Amino acid sequence: MTDPWARPTDQAPQAPSPQPQQGLPPQEPPQTPPAAGQPIPGQPPQPGPSEPDASGRPPKGSSLVAKVKNLLSDPLSVVLVVVIVLALVIAGVLGGELYARNRADTIVARIVSCVVEDDAKASFDPLPPFLLQHMSGHYTNINIETAGNQIREAKGMKVALDIRDVRLEDTPTSTGSVGSLNADITWSTEGIRQTVADMVQLPFIGSAISDVTTNPSAGTIELKGLIGTITARPRVVNQGISLQITELSAIGLSWPRETLQPILDSFTAQLTENYPMGIHADSVQVTDSGVVARFSTQNAAMPKGEEDPCFAGI
């Protein structure tokens, strides 16, 4: 029964709380996805791009970028970087220069060694740089020296070559050209003795050459055998060196000069004529130790490998 004297309350009646349905689990309120940069509930927070990871170290990418920025912000560091880069470039260029020079020296020495039939060493002048010469195909100066064992069959003969203005250009008739070539040849008295003994059969001397002496004031050399002596004066003949007989002496024998001269001419022609590129004798002189001669050529075409195997592979 309602109390008539009861006062109405100011509060609104509250709705009864919903009761869970029988046999169903309680419902959880829907979850909204976290905003960008916010941690995901139930997962450990991930380090940011500039935050350290679990090991306490910052990410590699950010560390590298920071180091580069710090490096570029320091003028001294920039200078050091530039110096290091330049040093590496220079080292690479020098390495290529040395390799190219060594390769070219080997090729030129091989050609000369093939022509003279003796060991040879070649070198290019230090300036201009060899790489520039190689790119242009124009070589300014080449120096070559043989070992001095022999030139062809001439024992004890040595040559020093000065070659200038070499241009490589493959044509139907040549592999290039040589502006000038000067060859200084020395031939020792012992080398003359060995060569004559090996190659020449003189009528009253044969191969029994006991000694070779020189007379620089008279410009002659003497070939001494067991029973006779030939005195000869070196001369430039037919672009080669000839031994012109000036005197014959033999014990109890008499041979006309005209009989022996062709034998010596054939001998010297075999040694000093028919060089490639028109190389020829210009002068000859008798010294205390033997004979010296100057050979040369100008504006000569280098033969192709088919014509002269020594020039193959240029």
Coordinates of C-alpha atoms in Angstrom, one line a residue:
M1 CA 0.0 0.0 0.0
T2 CA 1.4 3.4 -1.0
D3 CA 2.4 5.8 1.7
P4 CA 0.4 8.9 1.1
W5 CA 2.8 11.0 3.1
A6 CA 5.9 9.9 1.1
R7 CA 7.7 12.7 -0.9
P8 CA 8.7 12.1 -4.5
T9 CA 12.5 11.9 -5.1
D10 CA 14.5 14.1 -7.5
Q11 CA 16.4 11.2 -9.0
A12 CA 15.2 9.4 -12.0
P13 CA 14.6 5.7 -11.8
Q14 CA 17.6 3.7 -12.9
A15 CA 17.3 0.9 -15.4
P16 CA 18.1 -2.5 -14.3
S17 CA 21.6 -3.7 -15.3
P18 CA 21.5 -6.2 -18.0
Q19 CA 22.0 -9.7 -16.8
P20 CA 24.3 -12.1 -18.7
Q21 CA 22.5 -14.6 -20.8
Q22 CA 22.6 -18.1 -19.6
G23 CA 25.5 -20.1 -21.2
L24 CA 27.2 -17.2 -23.1
P25 CA 30.5 -15.5 -22.1
P26 CA 30.5 -11.9 -21.2
Q27 CA 30.9 -9.5 -24.1
E28 CA 33.9 -7.1 -24.2
P29 CA 33.5 -3.6 -25.4
P30 CA 34.9 -3.1 -29.1
Q31 CA 38.4 -1.8 -29.3
T32 CA 39.4 1.0 -31.7
P33 CA 42.8 0.7 -33.5
P34 CA 45.5 2.7 -31.9
A35 CA 46.6 5.9 -33.6
A36 CA 49.9 6.1 -35.5
G37 CA 52.8 6.1 -33.2
Q38 CA 50.8 4.8 -30.3
P39 CA 51.7 1.5 -28.7
I40 CA 49.6 -1.6 -29.3
P41 CA 48.0 -2.9 -26.2
G42 CA 49.5 -6.2 -25.2
Q43 CA 52.7 -5.7 -27.2
P44 CA 56.0 -4.2 -26.1
P45 CA 56.7 -0.7 -27.5
Q46 CA 58.8 -0.6 -30.6
P47 CA 61.8 1.7 -30.8
G48 CA 61.4 4.7 -33.0
P49 CA 63.7 5.6 -35.9
S50 CA 66.1 7.4 -33.6
E51 CA 65.5 5.5 -30.4
P52 CA 67.8 2.7 -29.3
D53 CA 66.7 -0.9 -29.7
A54 CA 66.6 -3.5 -26.9
S55 CA 70.4 -3.8 -26.9
G56 CA 70.8 -0.1 -26.2
R57 CA 72.3 0.7 -29.7
P58 CA 70.6 3.0 -32.1
P59 CA 69.5 1.6 -35.5
K60 CA 72.3 1.2 -38.1
G61 CA 70.6 3.4 -40.7
S62 CA 70.1 6.4 -38.4
S63 CA 73.7 6.0 -37.0
L64 CA 75.2 6.1 -40.5
V65 CA 73.2 9.1 -41.5
A66 CA 74.2 10.9 -38.3
K67 CA 77.8 10.1 -38.8
V68 CA 77.7 11.4 -42.4
K69 CA 76.0 14.6 -41.3
N70 CA 78.6 15.1 -38.5
L71 CA 81.4 14.4 -41.0
L72 CA 80.1 16.9 -43.6
S73 CA 79.6 19.5 -40.9
D74 CA 83.3 19.5 -40.0
P75 CA 85.5 21.3 -42.6
L76 CA 88.6 19.4 -41.6
S77 CA 86.8 16.1 -42.2
V78 CA 85.6 17.2 -45.6
V79 CA 89.2 18.1 -46.5
L80 CA 90.4 14.7 -45.3
V81 CA 87.8 12.9 -47.4
V82 CA 88.8 14.9 -50.5
V83 CA 92.5 14.1 -49.9
I84 CA 91.7 10.4 -49.5
V85 CA 89.6 10.3 -52.6
L86 CA 92.3 12.1 -54.6
A87 CA 95.0 9.8 -53.2
L88 CA 93.0 6.7 -54.3
V89 CA 92.5 8.2 -57.8
I90 CA 96.2 9.1 -58.2
A91 CA 97.2 5.6 -56.9
G92 CA 95.0 4.0 -59.5
V93 CA 96.3 6.2 -62.3
L94 CA 99.9 5.5 -61.3
G95 CA 99.2 1.7 -61.1
G96 CA 97.8 1.8 -64.6
E97 CA 100.7 3.9 -65.9
L98 CA 103.3 1.5 -64.5
Y99 CA 101.5 -1.6 -65.8
A100 CA 101.1 -0.1 -69.3
R101 CA 104.8 1.0 -69.4
N102 CA 106.0 -2.4 -68.3
R103 CA 103.8 -4.1 -70.9
A104 CA 105.1 -1.8 -73.7
D105 CA 108.7 -2.2 -72.6
T106 CA 108.3 -6.0 -72.8
I107 CA 106.8 -5.8 -76.3
V108 CA 109.5 -3.4 -77.7
A109 CA 112.3 -5.4 -76.1
R110 CA 110.9 -8.6 -77.7
I111 CA 110.9 -7.1 -81.2
V112 CA 114.5 -5.8 -80.9
S113 CA 115.6 -9.1 -79.3
C114 CA 114.1 -11.0 -82.3
V115 CA 115.9 -8.7 -84.8
V116 CA 119.4 -8.8 -83.2
E117 CA 119.1 -12.3 -81.7
D118 CA 120.2 -11.1 -78.3
D119 CA 118.5 -10.0 -75.0
A120 CA 117.3 -6.4 -74.9
K121 CA 115.9 -3.9 -72.5
A122 CA 113.5 -1.1 -73.5
S123 CA 112.2 2.0 -71.8
F124 CA 110.0 4.9 -72.6
D125 CA 110.8 8.5 -71.5
P126 CA 108.9 9.5 -68.4
L127 CA 107.2 12.4 -70.1
P128 CA 104.7 12.7 -71.5
P129 CA 102.8 10.0 -69.5
F130 CA 102.7 6.7 -71.3
L131 CA 98.9 6.3 -71.0
L132 CA 98.5 9.5 -73.0
Q133 CA 100.9 8.3 -75.6
H134 CA 99.2 4.9 -75.8
M135 CA 95.7 6.5 -76.2
S136 CA 97.0 8.7 -79.1
G137 CA 99.2 6.0 -80.6
H138 CA 102.1 8.4 -80.8
Y139 CA 105.2 7.5 -78.8
T140 CA 107.8 10.2 -78.5
N141 CA 111.0 8.5 -77.4
I142 CA 112.1 4.9 -76.8
N143 CA 115.5 3.8 -75.5
I144 CA 116.7 0.3 -76.1
E145 CA 120.0 -1.5 -75.2
T146 CA 121.0 -5.0 -76.0
A147 CA 123.0 -7.3 -73.7
G148 CA 126.2 -7.2 -75.8
N149 CA 126.4 -10.9 -76.5
Q150 CA 125.9 -10.6 -80.2
I151 CA 124.0 -9.0 -83.1
R152 CA 123.0 -11.8 -85.4
E153 CA 126.2 -13.8 -85.9
A154 CA 128.5 -11.0 -84.8
K155 CA 129.8 -12.1 -81.4
G156 CA 130.6 -9.4 -78.8
M157 CA 128.5 -6.7 -80.6
K158 CA 126.3 -4.4 -78.7
V159 CA 123.8 -1.8 -79.8
A160 CA 122.1 1.2 -78.0
L161 CA 119.0 2.5 -79.9
D162 CA 117.3 5.9 -79.7
I163 CA 113.9 5.8 -81.4
R164 CA 111.7 8.9 -81.8
D165 CA 108.3 9.8 -83.1
V166 CA 106.8 6.3 -83.4
R167 CA 103.2 6.3 -84.7
L168 CA 101.1 3.2 -84.7
E169 CA 98.7 3.1 -87.7
D170 CA 97.7 -0.1 -89.3
T171 CA 97.7 0.1 -93.1
P172 CA 97.8 -2.5 -95.9
T173 CA 101.6 -2.2 -96.0
S174 CA 102.7 -1.4 -92.5
T175 CA 101.8 -1.3 -88.8
G176 CA 103.1 2.3 -88.3
S177 CA 106.0 4.6 -88.8
V178 CA 109.3 5.6 -87.1
G179 CA 110.3 9.3 -87.3
S180 CA 114.0 8.6 -86.6
L181 CA 116.2 5.7 -85.3
N182 CA 119.8 6.0 -84.3
A183 CA 121.8 3.0 -83.3
D184 CA 125.3 3.2 -81.8
I185 CA 127.1 -0.2 -82.2
T186 CA 130.2 -1.3 -80.5
W187 CA 132.2 -4.4 -81.5
S188 CA 135.0 -5.6 -79.3
T189 CA 138.3 -7.0 -80.6
E190 CA 137.6 -10.3 -78.8
G191 CA 134.1 -10.4 -80.5
I192 CA 135.7 -9.8 -83.9
R193 CA 138.2 -12.6 -83.3
Q194 CA 135.4 -15.1 -82.3
T195 CA 133.2 -14.1 -85.2
V196 CA 135.9 -14.3 -87.9
A197 CA 137.1 -17.6 -86.5
D198 CA 133.5 -19.0 -86.6
M199 CA 132.4 -17.6 -90.0
V200 CA 135.4 -17.0 -92.3
Q201 CA 137.8 -19.5 -93.8
L202 CA 140.7 -17.4 -95.0
P203 CA 143.3 -19.1 -97.3
F204 CA 146.3 -18.8 -95.1
I205 CA 144.7 -18.0 -91.8
G206 CA 141.6 -20.2 -91.7
S207 CA 139.8 -20.3 -88.4
A208 CA 143.1 -20.1 -86.4
I209 CA 142.7 -16.4 -85.5
S210 CA 145.0 -16.0 -82.5
D211 CA 144.5 -12.3 -81.9
V212 CA 142.9 -9.1 -83.1
T213 CA 144.4 -5.7 -82.4
T214 CA 143.5 -2.1 -83.4
N215 CA 145.4 0.9 -84.4
P216 CA 143.2 3.9 -83.8
S217 CA 145.6 6.5 -85.3
A218 CA 145.8 4.5 -88.6
G219 CA 142.1 3.5 -88.4
T220 CA 143.0 -0.2 -89.0
I221 CA 142.6 -3.6 -87.3
E222 CA 144.9 -6.5 -87.6
L223 CA 143.7 -10.2 -87.8
K224 CA 146.6 -12.4 -86.7
G225 CA 146.8 -16.1 -87.6
L226 CA 149.5 -18.7 -87.1
I227 CA 151.4 -17.9 -90.3
G228 CA 150.0 -14.6 -91.4
T229 CA 148.3 -11.3 -90.7
I230 CA 145.6 -9.3 -92.4
T231 CA 145.5 -5.5 -91.9
A232 CA 142.1 -4.0 -92.8
R233 CA 140.4 -0.6 -92.6
P234 CA 136.7 -0.5 -91.8
R235 CA 134.6 1.5 -94.3
V236 CA 130.9 2.2 -95.0
V237 CA 130.1 0.4 -98.2
N238 CA 126.7 -0.4 -99.6
Q239 CA 125.1 1.0 -96.4
G240 CA 127.0 -1.6 -94.4
I241 CA 130.4 -2.1 -92.9
S242 CA 133.3 -3.4 -95.0
L243 CA 136.8 -4.4 -94.0
Q244 CA 139.0 -3.1 -96.8
I245 CA 142.3 -5.0 -96.8
T246 CA 145.3 -2.7 -96.8
E247 CA 148.1 -5.2 -96.2
L248 CA 148.8 -8.9 -96.3
S249 CA 151.8 -10.7 -94.7
A250 CA 152.5 -14.4 -94.6
I251 CA 155.5 -16.6 -94.0
G252 CA 156.6 -18.0 -97.4
L253 CA 153.2 -17.3 -99.0
S254 CA 151.9 -14.7 -101.4
W255 CA 148.2 -14.2 -101.9
P256 CA 146.7 -11.4 -104.0
R257 CA 144.5 -8.9 -102.2
E258 CA 141.7 -9.4 -104.8
T259 CA 141.4 -13.0 -103.8
L260 CA 140.7 -12.3 -100.1
Q261 CA 138.6 -9.1 -100.3
P262 CA 135.5 -10.8 -101.6
I263 CA 135.6 -13.3 -98.7
L264 CA 135.7 -10.5 -96.2
D265 CA 133.0 -8.5 -98.1
S266 CA 130.6 -11.5 -97.9
F267 CA 131.4 -11.9 -94.3
T268 CA 130.7 -8.2 -93.3
A269 CA 127.6 -7.9 -95.6
Q270 CA 126.0 -10.9 -93.8
L271 CA 126.5 -9.1 -90.5
T272 CA 125.8 -5.4 -91.2
E273 CA 123.4 -5.3 -94.2
N274 CA 119.7 -6.0 -94.9
Y275 CA 118.3 -4.7 -91.6
P276 CA 114.6 -3.9 -91.5
M277 CA 113.1 -0.4 -92.0
G278 CA 116.0 0.6 -94.1
I279 CA 118.5 0.8 -91.2
H280 CA 121.9 1.4 -92.6
A281 CA 125.4 2.3 -91.6
D282 CA 126.4 6.0 -91.5
S283 CA 129.9 5.9 -90.0
V284 CA 132.5 3.6 -88.5
Q285 CA 135.5 4.3 -86.3
V286 CA 138.4 2.3 -84.8
T287 CA 139.0 2.6 -81.1
D288 CA 141.4 1.1 -78.6
S289 CA 139.0 -1.7 -77.7
G290 CA 137.4 -2.4 -81.1
V291 CA 135.1 -0.7 -83.6
V292 CA 132.2 1.7 -83.1
A293 CA 129.6 2.4 -85.8
R294 CA 126.5 4.6 -86.2
F295 CA 123.4 3.1 -88.0
S296 CA 120.2 5.1 -88.6
T297 CA 117.0 5.4 -90.6
Q298 CA 114.5 8.2 -91.1
N299 CA 110.7 8.2 -91.7
A300 CA 110.6 4.4 -92.0
A301 CA 107.6 2.2 -92.2
M302 CA 107.4 -0.7 -89.8
P303 CA 106.7 -4.0 -91.5
K304 CA 103.7 -6.1 -90.9
G305 CA 104.0 -9.4 -89.1
E306 CA 103.5 -11.3 -92.3
E307 CA 106.6 -9.7 -93.8
D308 CA 108.8 -9.9 -90.7
P309 CA 107.7 -12.3 -87.8
C310 CA 109.7 -10.1 -85.3
F311 CA 107.0 -7.4 -85.7
A312 CA 104.1 -9.6 -85.2
G313 CA 101.8 -8.7 -82.2
I314 CA 102.4 -4.9 -82.3

